[in-house]
Amino acid sequence: MFDIEKANQIAFERLQKAEPHIVDLGIACEVIPGIEKNTILHAGPPIELERMSGPMMGAMIGAVIYEGWADTPQKAAEYLKENNVVFDPCHHHGAVGPMAGIISPGMPVWIVEDRSSGKRSYATLNEGLGKVLRMGAFDEEVIERLRWMREILFPVLKAGVEHYVNDNGGINLKSLISQALHMGDELHNRNRAATSLLIRTLAPYLVESSTDNTSLAKVMRFMAGNDHFFLNPGMAAAKVSLDSIGFVEGSTMVTVMARNGTDFGIQIAGLERRWFTCQAALPDVLLFPGFTRADVNRDIGDSAIMETYGVGGFALAAAPAIVQFVGGTPQDAINYTREMYEICLGENRNFTIPSLNFRGTPTGIDLIKVVETGITPVLDTGAAHREAGKGQVGAGIVRMPSKAFVSAANAFTDRYL
């Protein structure tokens, strides 16, 4: 019999030692391993076109128009049905994406490197809230914003990041996350402090590297007006940190949780990169005006990587203001965090919660504890409209379904016990 406790200690320590840094930006097909000119990456476990949810299909249509492969939604839908595109999960390429998680070949991405393992991860630039591609919207406004992000935002950011890296060796995301937790963020649905810290870090270098003050001013306004701007590089930090664990024989630590709007899937450190899936949860969210429960799509997005990392819903106690956006009370937020300690391997040495006497966030989801206690991970998430093109309808708290954990536990037992 394998020493599960020792294996989990190894996995936990590898996660704690990870040091994710922003080191550059690039165009997806030029920097992400394995992405070809006809590849579109998506959130969650693998899925075929025929099973894609409305917001996933809407985001796919938008990506086809963005890439110039079709010029209308109707033509884009036909293009997809003609098998012109290869679909693959972001997670298969060291990448992550919020909500639909679409990364098409011509999209700019953050490049994040773990200084401990040398591994890299990738994430797109955040569009903001409302009617955006990641929520399944694809109208002209969405496409124009994406093209502005590629033509203006990307080169300005890349120049500033390169200047910062030349002087400092990379932007320490672990440090920014740690600070943001002390400033009221939980790093999933609230990123206001982290975004402010990132802008503060980059601002002088953006100014010094810019050759176009008009473009620079637009970039600064865009970042300042988008409280979720940090979410994407934060997700990449979580992804590369968890990837640094690698395969640990006998470990029950969860290394991936992801949803594609149809299925929920997990991966376990001791079971290589095998997916264990079930139907995605239907979030019970606080709805925006004008929407009903019938409008809500099943849970979607790679952003569950934040909870897998030990923040997000696991750190709700650090962000009492989040309840204004997702519903509930500050005490509810504390209760959620306290409950997550029951299914985790330990407490994070780097991420602490002031309201809990600086106790470390619950970190390292233990597959066995989830199954034995019946407590499943809690996420604070956004919700997309179930119809393509409609965008976001609300935000709230959602529990991950237990069936995937039970399937993984059975597989673990068959292999090791």
CSV table of C-alpha atoms in Angstrom, one decimal:
chain,number,residue,atom,x,y,z
A,1,MET,CA,0.0,0.0,0.0
A,2,PHE,CA,1.3,3.5,-0.8
A,3,ASP,CA,1.9,6.1,1.9
A,4,ILE,CA,-0.9,8.5,0.9
A,5,GLU,CA,0.0,11.0,3.7
A,6,LYS,CA,3.6,11.2,2.5
A,7,ALA,CA,2.5,11.5,-1.1
A,8,ASN,CA,0.2,14.4,-0.2
A,9,GLN,CA,2.9,16.1,1.8
A,10,ILE,CA,5.1,16.1,-1.3
A,11,ALA,CA,2.3,17.5,-3.5
A,12,PHE,CA,1.4,20.1,-1.0
A,13,GLU,CA,5.0,21.3,-0.6
A,14,ARG,CA,5.5,21.5,-4.4
A,15,LEU,CA,2.4,23.8,-4.6
A,16,GLN,CA,3.7,26.0,-1.7
A,17,LYS,CA,7.1,26.3,-3.4
A,18,ALA,CA,5.8,27.6,-6.7
A,19,GLU,CA,6.7,31.1,-7.6
A,20,PRO,CA,4.6,32.4,-10.5
A,21,HIS,CA,5.8,35.5,-12.3
A,22,ILE,CA,4.5,37.4,-15.3
A,23,VAL,CA,7.5,37.2,-17.7
A,24,ASP,CA,6.0,38.3,-21.1
A,25,LEU,CA,3.0,38.5,-23.4
A,26,GLY,CA,2.5,36.9,-26.8
A,27,ILE,CA,0.1,35.8,-29.5
A,28,ALA,CA,-1.5,32.5,-28.6
A,29,CYS,CA,-0.4,30.5,-31.7
A,30,GLU,CA,3.2,31.8,-31.3
A,31,VAL,CA,3.7,30.9,-27.7
A,32,ILE,CA,1.3,28.3,-26.4
A,33,PRO,CA,2.6,24.7,-27.1
A,34,GLY,CA,0.5,22.6,-29.4
A,35,ILE,CA,-2.0,25.3,-30.6
A,36,GLU,CA,-2.2,25.4,-34.4
A,37,LYS,CA,-3.7,28.0,-36.8
A,38,ASN,CA,-7.0,26.1,-36.7
A,39,THR,CA,-7.2,25.4,-33.0
A,40,ILE,CA,-9.6,27.0,-30.5
A,41,LEU,CA,-9.0,26.2,-26.8
A,42,HIS,CA,-11.9,26.2,-24.4
A,43,ALA,CA,-12.6,25.9,-20.7
A,44,GLY,CA,-13.3,22.7,-18.8
A,45,PRO,CA,-12.9,19.1,-19.8
A,46,PRO,CA,-13.0,17.9,-23.4
A,47,ILE,CA,-16.3,18.4,-25.3
A,48,GLU,CA,-17.6,17.9,-28.8
A,49,LEU,CA,-19.3,20.7,-30.8
A,50,GLU,CA,-22.7,18.9,-30.6
A,51,ARG,CA,-22.7,19.0,-26.8
A,52,MET,CA,-21.5,22.6,-26.3
A,53,SER,CA,-23.8,24.9,-24.3
A,54,GLY,CA,-25.2,28.1,-25.6
A,55,PRO,CA,-22.4,30.4,-24.1
A,56,MET,CA,-19.7,28.1,-25.2
A,57,MET,CA,-21.1,28.0,-28.8
A,58,GLY,CA,-21.6,31.7,-28.7
A,59,ALA,CA,-18.0,32.3,-27.7
A,60,MET,CA,-16.8,29.9,-30.5
A,61,ILE,CA,-18.8,31.9,-33.0
A,62,GLY,CA,-17.3,35.1,-31.8
A,63,ALA,CA,-13.8,33.6,-32.0
A,64,VAL,CA,-14.4,32.5,-35.6
A,65,ILE,CA,-15.5,36.1,-36.5
A,66,TYR,CA,-12.6,37.6,-34.6
A,67,GLU,CA,-10.1,35.4,-36.5
A,68,GLY,CA,-11.6,36.5,-39.8
A,69,TRP,CA,-12.7,32.9,-40.8
A,70,ALA,CA,-16.3,34.1,-41.2
A,71,ASP,CA,-18.0,37.5,-41.2
A,72,THR,CA,-21.4,36.7,-39.8
A,73,PRO,CA,-22.7,34.6,-36.9
A,74,GLN,CA,-24.5,32.3,-39.4
A,75,LYS,CA,-21.4,31.7,-41.5
A,76,ALA,CA,-19.4,31.2,-38.3
A,77,ALA,CA,-21.7,28.6,-37.1
A,78,GLU,CA,-21.5,26.8,-40.4
A,79,TYR,CA,-17.7,27.1,-40.4
A,80,LEU,CA,-17.7,25.3,-37.0
A,81,LYS,CA,-20.0,22.6,-38.2
A,82,GLU,CA,-17.9,21.8,-41.2
A,83,ASN,CA,-15.1,20.6,-38.9
A,84,ASN,CA,-12.7,23.4,-39.8
A,85,VAL,CA,-11.7,23.9,-36.2
A,86,VAL,CA,-9.9,21.6,-33.7
A,87,PHE,CA,-11.3,22.0,-30.2
A,88,ASP,CA,-9.2,21.2,-27.1
A,89,PRO,CA,-9.3,22.2,-23.4
A,90,CYS,CA,-7.1,25.0,-22.3
A,91,HIS,CA,-5.8,22.7,-19.6
A,92,HIS,CA,-4.2,20.4,-22.2
A,93,HIS,CA,-1.9,23.3,-23.2
A,94,GLY,CA,-0.9,24.7,-19.8
A,95,ALA,CA,-3.6,27.5,-20.3
A,96,VAL,CA,-6.7,28.6,-18.5
A,97,GLY,CA,-9.7,30.8,-19.4
A,98,PRO,CA,-12.6,32.3,-17.4
A,99,MET,CA,-16.2,31.2,-18.3
A,100,ALA,CA,-16.1,29.9,-21.9
A,101,GLY,CA,-12.4,30.2,-21.7
A,102,ILE,CA,-11.9,30.7,-25.5
A,103,ILE,CA,-8.3,31.1,-26.7
A,104,SER,CA,-8.1,31.4,-30.5
A,105,PRO,CA,-4.8,31.5,-32.4
A,106,GLY,CA,-4.6,35.3,-32.8
A,107,MET,CA,-5.5,36.3,-29.3
A,108,PRO,CA,-2.9,37.9,-27.0
A,109,VAL,CA,-2.0,36.1,-23.8
A,110,TRP,CA,-0.2,36.6,-20.6
A,111,ILE,CA,2.9,34.3,-20.2
A,112,VAL,CA,3.4,33.3,-16.5
A,113,GLU,CA,6.4,31.2,-15.4
A,114,ASP,CA,7.0,29.3,-12.2
A,115,ARG,CA,10.5,30.2,-11.1
A,116,SER,CA,10.6,27.0,-9.0
A,117,SER,CA,9.8,24.4,-11.8
A,118,GLY,CA,10.4,26.5,-14.9
A,119,LYS,CA,7.0,25.6,-16.2
A,120,ARG,CA,4.8,28.2,-18.0
A,121,SER,CA,1.1,28.9,-18.2
A,122,TYR,CA,-1.0,31.2,-20.4
A,123,ALA,CA,-4.3,33.2,-20.1
A,124,THR,CA,-6.0,35.8,-22.3
A,125,LEU,CA,-6.4,39.5,-21.4
A,126,ASN,CA,-9.6,40.2,-19.5
A,127,GLU,CA,-12.4,41.9,-21.4
A,128,GLY,CA,-14.3,43.3,-18.4
A,129,LEU,CA,-17.9,42.6,-17.3
A,130,GLY,CA,-21.2,42.3,-19.1
A,131,LYS,CA,-21.6,41.4,-22.8
A,132,VAL,CA,-18.2,39.8,-23.5
A,133,LEU,CA,-16.9,36.9,-25.5
A,134,ARG,CA,-16.2,34.7,-22.4
A,135,MET,CA,-19.9,35.0,-21.5
A,136,GLY,CA,-20.9,33.8,-25.0
A,137,ALA,CA,-21.6,37.2,-26.6
A,138,PHE,CA,-20.4,37.9,-30.1
A,139,ASP,CA,-21.9,41.1,-31.5
A,140,GLU,CA,-20.0,43.8,-33.2
A,141,GLU,CA,-19.2,45.6,-29.9
A,142,VAL,CA,-17.6,42.4,-28.5
A,143,ILE,CA,-15.5,41.8,-31.7
A,144,GLU,CA,-14.3,45.4,-31.9
A,145,ARG,CA,-13.2,45.3,-28.3
A,146,LEU,CA,-11.2,42.1,-28.8
A,147,ARG,CA,-9.5,43.6,-31.9
A,148,TRP,CA,-8.7,46.8,-29.9
A,149,MET,CA,-7.2,44.6,-27.2
A,150,ARG,CA,-5.0,42.9,-29.8
A,151,GLU,CA,-4.0,46.1,-31.7
A,152,ILE,CA,-3.6,48.6,-28.9
A,153,LEU,CA,-3.8,47.0,-25.4
A,154,PHE,CA,-1.5,44.1,-26.2
A,155,PRO,CA,1.5,46.0,-27.6
A,156,VAL,CA,1.3,48.7,-24.9
A,157,LEU,CA,1.2,46.0,-22.2
A,158,LYS,CA,3.9,43.9,-23.8
A,159,ALA,CA,6.3,46.9,-24.0
A,160,GLY,CA,5.7,47.7,-20.3
A,161,VAL,CA,6.1,44.2,-19.1
A,162,GLU,CA,9.3,43.7,-21.1
A,163,HIS,CA,10.7,46.9,-19.6
A,164,TYR,CA,9.7,45.7,-16.1
A,165,VAL,CA,11.2,42.2,-16.6
A,166,ASN,CA,14.4,43.7,-17.9
A,167,ASP,CA,14.7,45.7,-14.6
A,168,ASN,CA,13.2,43.3,-12.1
A,169,GLY,CA,13.1,39.8,-13.6
A,170,GLY,CA,9.3,39.4,-13.6
A,171,ILE,CA,6.1,40.5,-11.8
A,172,ASN,CA,5.6,38.4,-8.7
A,173,LEU,CA,2.0,37.3,-8.8
A,174,LYS,CA,2.2,35.3,-5.6
A,175,SER,CA,3.1,38.4,-3.7
A,176,LEU,CA,0.3,40.4,-5.3
A,177,ILE,CA,-2.2,37.7,-4.4
A,178,SER,CA,-1.0,37.7,-0.9
A,179,GLN,CA,-1.3,41.5,-0.5
A,180,ALA,CA,-4.8,41.5,-2.2
A,181,LEU,CA,-6.1,39.0,0.3
A,182,HIS,CA,-5.3,41.6,3.0
A,183,MET,CA,-7.1,44.3,1.1
A,184,GLY,CA,-10.5,42.7,0.7
A,185,ASP,CA,-10.1,40.5,-2.4
A,186,GLU,CA,-10.7,36.7,-2.6
A,187,LEU,CA,-9.2,36.6,-6.1
A,188,HIS,CA,-12.1,35.0,-8.1
A,189,ASN,CA,-15.1,37.3,-8.1
A,190,ARG,CA,-13.4,40.2,-6.4
A,191,ASN,CA,-10.1,41.4,-7.9
A,192,ARG,CA,-10.3,45.1,-7.3
A,193,ALA,CA,-7.2,45.3,-5.0
A,194,ALA,CA,-5.2,42.9,-7.1
A,195,THR,CA,-6.0,44.8,-10.2
A,196,SER,CA,-5.0,48.1,-8.5
A,197,LEU,CA,-1.7,46.5,-7.3
A,198,LEU,CA,-0.9,45.3,-10.8
A,199,ILE,CA,-1.6,48.7,-12.3
A,200,ARG,CA,0.5,50.3,-9.6
A,201,THR,CA,3.4,47.9,-10.4
A,202,LEU,CA,3.2,48.4,-14.2
A,203,ALA,CA,2.3,52.1,-14.5
A,204,PRO,CA,5.8,53.7,-14.5
A,205,TYR,CA,7.1,51.1,-16.9
A,206,LEU,CA,4.1,51.6,-19.3
A,207,VAL,CA,4.8,55.3,-19.3
A,208,GLU,CA,8.5,54.9,-19.9
A,209,SER,CA,8.1,52.3,-22.7
A,210,SER,CA,5.2,54.0,-24.5
A,211,THR,CA,5.7,55.9,-27.7
A,212,ASP,CA,2.0,56.9,-28.1
A,213,ASN,CA,0.4,58.8,-25.2
A,214,THR,CA,-3.1,58.6,-26.7
A,215,SER,CA,-2.9,54.8,-26.8
A,216,LEU,CA,-1.3,54.7,-23.3
A,217,ALA,CA,-4.1,56.8,-21.9
A,218,LYS,CA,-6.8,54.5,-23.4
A,219,VAL,CA,-5.0,51.4,-22.0
A,220,MET,CA,-4.8,53.0,-18.5
A,221,ARG,CA,-8.5,53.9,-18.5
A,222,PHE,CA,-9.4,50.4,-19.7
A,223,MET,CA,-7.4,48.7,-16.9
A,224,ALA,CA,-8.6,51.1,-14.3
A,225,GLY,CA,-12.2,50.6,-15.3
A,226,ASN,CA,-12.0,46.8,-15.3
A,227,ASP,CA,-11.8,45.4,-11.7
A,228,HIS,CA,-11.4,41.9,-13.1
A,229,PHE,CA,-8.3,42.7,-15.1
A,230,PHE,CA,-6.1,40.7,-12.6
A,231,LEU,CA,-8.3,37.6,-12.8
A,232,ASN,CA,-6.7,36.2,-15.9
A,233,PRO,CA,-3.0,36.4,-14.9
A,234,GLY,CA,-4.1,35.3,-11.4
A,235,MET,CA,-5.6,32.2,-13.0
A,236,ALA,CA,-2.4,31.5,-14.9
A,237,ALA,CA,-0.5,31.9,-11.6
A,238,ALA,CA,-2.8,29.2,-10.1
A,239,LYS,CA,-2.5,27.0,-13.1
A,240,VAL,CA,1.3,27.0,-13.3
A,241,SER,CA,1.6,26.5,-9.6
A,242,LEU,CA,-0.7,23.4,-9.6
A,243,ASP,CA,1.1,22.1,-12.8
A,244,SER,CA,4.4,22.3,-10.8
A,245,ILE,CA,3.1,19.4,-8.6
A,246,GLY,CA,3.2,17.0,-11.6
A,247,PHE,CA,2.4,13.4,-11.1
A,248,VAL,CA,2.8,12.3,-7.4
A,249,GLU,CA,2.3,8.6,-7.0
A,250,GLY,CA,-0.3,7.9,-4.3
A,251,SER,CA,-1.4,11.5,-3.9
A,252,THR,CA,-5.1,12.3,-3.5
A,253,MET,CA,-4.7,16.0,-4.0
A,254,VAL,CA,-7.0,17.7,-6.6
A,255,THR,CA,-4.9,19.6,-9.2
A,256,VAL,CA,-7.7,20.7,-11.6
A,257,MET,CA,-11.3,21.6,-11.3
A,258,ALA,CA,-13.0,22.9,-14.5
A,259,ARG,CA,-16.4,23.3,-16.1
A,260,ASN,CA,-17.4,23.8,-19.8
A,261,GLY,CA,-21.0,24.7,-19.3
A,262,THR,CA,-22.1,21.1,-19.8
A,263,ASP,CA,-19.7,19.0,-17.8
A,264,PHE,CA,-17.6,19.4,-14.6
A,265,GLY,CA,-14.2,17.7,-14.5
A,266,ILE,CA,-11.4,17.2,-12.0
A,267,GLN,CA,-7.8,15.8,-12.2
A,268,ILE,CA,-5.9,14.2,-9.3
A,269,ALA,CA,-2.1,14.4,-8.7
A,270,GLY,CA,-1.8,10.6,-8.3
A,271,LEU,CA,-3.9,9.7,-11.4
A,272,GLU,CA,-1.8,11.5,-14.0
A,273,ARG,CA,-3.9,13.9,-16.2
A,274,ARG,CA,-7.0,11.7,-16.4
A,275,TRP,CA,-10.3,13.5,-16.3
A,276,PHE,CA,-13.2,12.5,-14.1
A,277,THR,CA,-16.4,14.2,-15.1
A,278,CYS,CA,-20.1,14.5,-14.4
A,279,GLN,CA,-22.8,17.0,-15.3
A,280,ALA,CA,-21.9,20.6,-14.3
A,281,ALA,CA,-23.9,22.2,-11.5
A,282,LEU,CA,-26.7,24.7,-12.1
A,283,PRO,CA,-25.7,27.8,-10.2
A,284,ASP,CA,-28.2,29.4,-7.8
A,285,VAL,CA,-27.0,33.0,-8.3
A,286,LEU,CA,-28.0,36.5,-7.6
A,287,LEU,CA,-29.5,37.6,-10.9
A,288,PHE,CA,-29.0,40.9,-12.7
A,289,PRO,CA,-32.3,42.9,-13.3
A,290,GLY,CA,-34.4,41.5,-16.1
A,291,PHE,CA,-33.2,37.8,-15.9
A,292,THR,CA,-34.8,34.7,-14.3
A,293,ARG,CA,-33.6,31.4,-13.1
A,294,ALA,CA,-34.6,29.9,-16.5
A,295,ASP,CA,-31.9,32.0,-18.2
A,296,VAL,CA,-29.0,30.6,-16.2
A,297,ASN,CA,-26.6,28.1,-18.0
A,298,ARG,CA,-24.9,25.3,-16.2
A,299,ASP,CA,-21.6,26.2,-14.5
A,300,ILE,CA,-18.8,27.1,-16.8
A,301,GLY,CA,-15.1,28.2,-16.7
A,302,ASP,CA,-11.6,27.3,-15.8
A,303,SER,CA,-11.7,29.9,-13.0
A,304,ALA,CA,-12.3,27.1,-10.5
A,305,ILE,CA,-8.5,26.9,-10.7
A,306,MET,CA,-8.5,29.7,-8.1
A,307,GLU,CA,-10.3,27.5,-5.5
A,308,THR,CA,-8.1,24.6,-6.4
A,309,TYR,CA,-5.2,26.9,-5.6
A,310,GLY,CA,-6.6,27.9,-2.2
A,311,VAL,CA,-8.2,31.3,-2.9
A,312,GLY,CA,-11.5,32.3,-4.5
A,313,GLY,CA,-14.4,30.7,-2.7
A,314,PHE,CA,-12.0,29.1,-0.2
A,315,ALA,CA,-10.9,32.6,0.9
A,316,LEU,CA,-14.3,34.2,1.1
A,317,ALA,CA,-13.7,35.2,4.7
A,318,ALA,CA,-11.0,37.6,3.4
A,319,ALA,CA,-13.6,39.5,1.2
A,320,PRO,CA,-16.7,40.5,3.2
A,321,ALA,CA,-17.7,43.0,0.5
A,322,ILE,CA,-18.1,40.2,-2.0
A,323,VAL,CA,-21.4,39.3,-0.5
A,324,GLN,CA,-22.9,42.4,-2.0
A,325,PHE,CA,-22.2,40.9,-5.5
A,326,VAL,CA,-22.9,37.2,-4.9
A,327,GLY,CA,-25.5,37.4,-2.1
A,328,GLY,CA,-25.4,36.3,1.6
A,329,THR,CA,-23.8,38.0,4.6
A,330,PRO,CA,-20.2,38.5,5.8
A,331,GLN,CA,-20.8,35.7,8.3
A,332,ASP,CA,-21.8,33.4,5.4
A,333,ALA,CA,-18.4,34.2,3.8
A,334,ILE,CA,-16.6,33.2,7.0
A,335,ASN,CA,-18.6,30.0,7.3
A,336,TYR,CA,-17.8,28.9,3.8
A,337,THR,CA,-14.0,29.3,4.4
A,338,ARG,CA,-14.2,27.5,7.7
A,339,GLU,CA,-16.0,24.6,6.0
A,340,MET,CA,-13.4,24.3,3.3
A,341,TYR,CA,-10.7,23.6,5.9
A,342,GLU,CA,-12.4,20.2,6.4
A,343,ILE,CA,-11.6,19.0,2.9
A,344,CYS,CA,-8.1,20.4,2.5
A,345,LEU,CA,-4.6,19.0,3.2
A,346,GLY,CA,-3.4,22.1,5.0
A,347,GLU,CA,-3.2,25.9,5.3
A,348,ASN,CA,-1.4,28.1,2.9
A,349,ARG,CA,1.8,29.7,4.3
A,350,ASN,CA,1.7,32.5,1.9
A,351,PHE,CA,-2.0,33.4,1.7
A,352,THR,CA,-3.5,34.4,5.0
A,353,ILE,CA,-6.9,35.8,6.1
A,354,PRO,CA,-6.9,38.8,8.6
A,355,SER,CA,-10.4,38.2,9.9
A,356,LEU,CA,-9.4,34.6,10.9
A,357,ASN,CA,-6.3,35.9,12.9
A,358,PHE,CA,-4.2,35.5,9.7
A,359,ARG,CA,-4.9,31.8,9.4
A,360,GLY,CA,-3.7,30.4,6.1
A,361,THR,CA,-6.3,29.8,3.4
A,362,PRO,CA,-7.6,26.2,3.1
A,363,THR,CA,-5.3,24.7,0.4
A,364,GLY,CA,-4.9,21.4,-1.3
A,365,ILE,CA,-8.3,19.8,-1.8
A,366,ASP,CA,-8.1,16.2,-0.7
A,367,LEU,CA,-10.2,13.8,-2.8
A,368,ILE,CA,-10.7,11.4,0.1
A,369,LYS,CA,-11.9,14.0,2.5
A,370,VAL,CA,-14.4,15.3,0.0
A,371,VAL,CA,-15.9,11.8,-0.4
A,372,GLU,CA,-15.7,10.9,3.3
A,373,THR,CA,-17.3,14.2,4.5
A,374,GLY,CA,-19.7,14.7,1.7
A,375,ILE,CA,-18.5,18.4,1.6
A,376,THR,CA,-17.8,19.5,-1.9
A,377,PRO,CA,-15.8,22.6,-2.9
A,378,VAL,CA,-17.6,25.9,-3.0
A,379,LEU,CA,-17.0,28.5,-5.7
A,380,ASP,CA,-18.1,32.0,-6.2
A,381,THR,CA,-18.8,32.3,-9.8
A,382,GLY,CA,-20.3,34.3,-12.6
A,383,ALA,CA,-23.3,33.0,-14.6
A,384,ALA,CA,-23.8,33.1,-18.3
A,385,HIS,CA,-27.1,33.1,-20.2
A,386,ARG,CA,-28.0,29.7,-21.5
A,387,GLU,CA,-28.6,31.2,-25.0
A,388,ALA,CA,-25.6,32.1,-27.2
A,389,GLY,CA,-25.0,35.8,-27.5
A,390,LYS,CA,-26.8,37.0,-24.4
A,391,GLY,CA,-23.8,37.4,-22.0
A,392,GLN,CA,-23.8,37.5,-18.2
A,393,VAL,CA,-26.9,37.1,-16.1
A,394,GLY,CA,-25.6,37.1,-12.5
A,395,ALA,CA,-23.1,35.9,-10.0
A,396,GLY,CA,-23.2,33.8,-6.9
A,397,ILE,CA,-22.1,30.7,-4.9
A,398,VAL,CA,-22.1,27.2,-6.4
A,399,ARG,CA,-21.1,23.8,-5.1
A,400,MET,CA,-19.2,21.4,-7.3
A,401,PRO,CA,-21.1,18.2,-7.9
A,402,SER,CA,-19.9,15.1,-5.9
A,403,LYS,CA,-20.2,12.5,-8.7
A,404,ALA,CA,-16.8,13.4,-10.3
A,405,PHE,CA,-15.1,13.1,-6.9
A,406,VAL,CA,-16.7,9.7,-6.3
A,407,SER,CA,-15.6,8.4,-9.7
A,408,ALA,CA,-12.0,9.6,-9.0
A,409,ALA,CA,-12.0,8.0,-5.6
A,410,ASN,CA,-13.1,4.7,-7.1
A,411,ALA,CA,-10.4,4.9,-9.7
A,412,PHE,CA,-7.8,5.8,-7.0
A,413,THR,CA,-8.9,2.8,-4.9
A,414,ASP,CA,-8.7,0.4,-7.9
A,415,ARG,CA,-5.1,1.6,-8.6
A,416,TYR,CA,-3.6,1.9,-5.1
A,417,LEU,CA,-5.6,0.1,-2.5
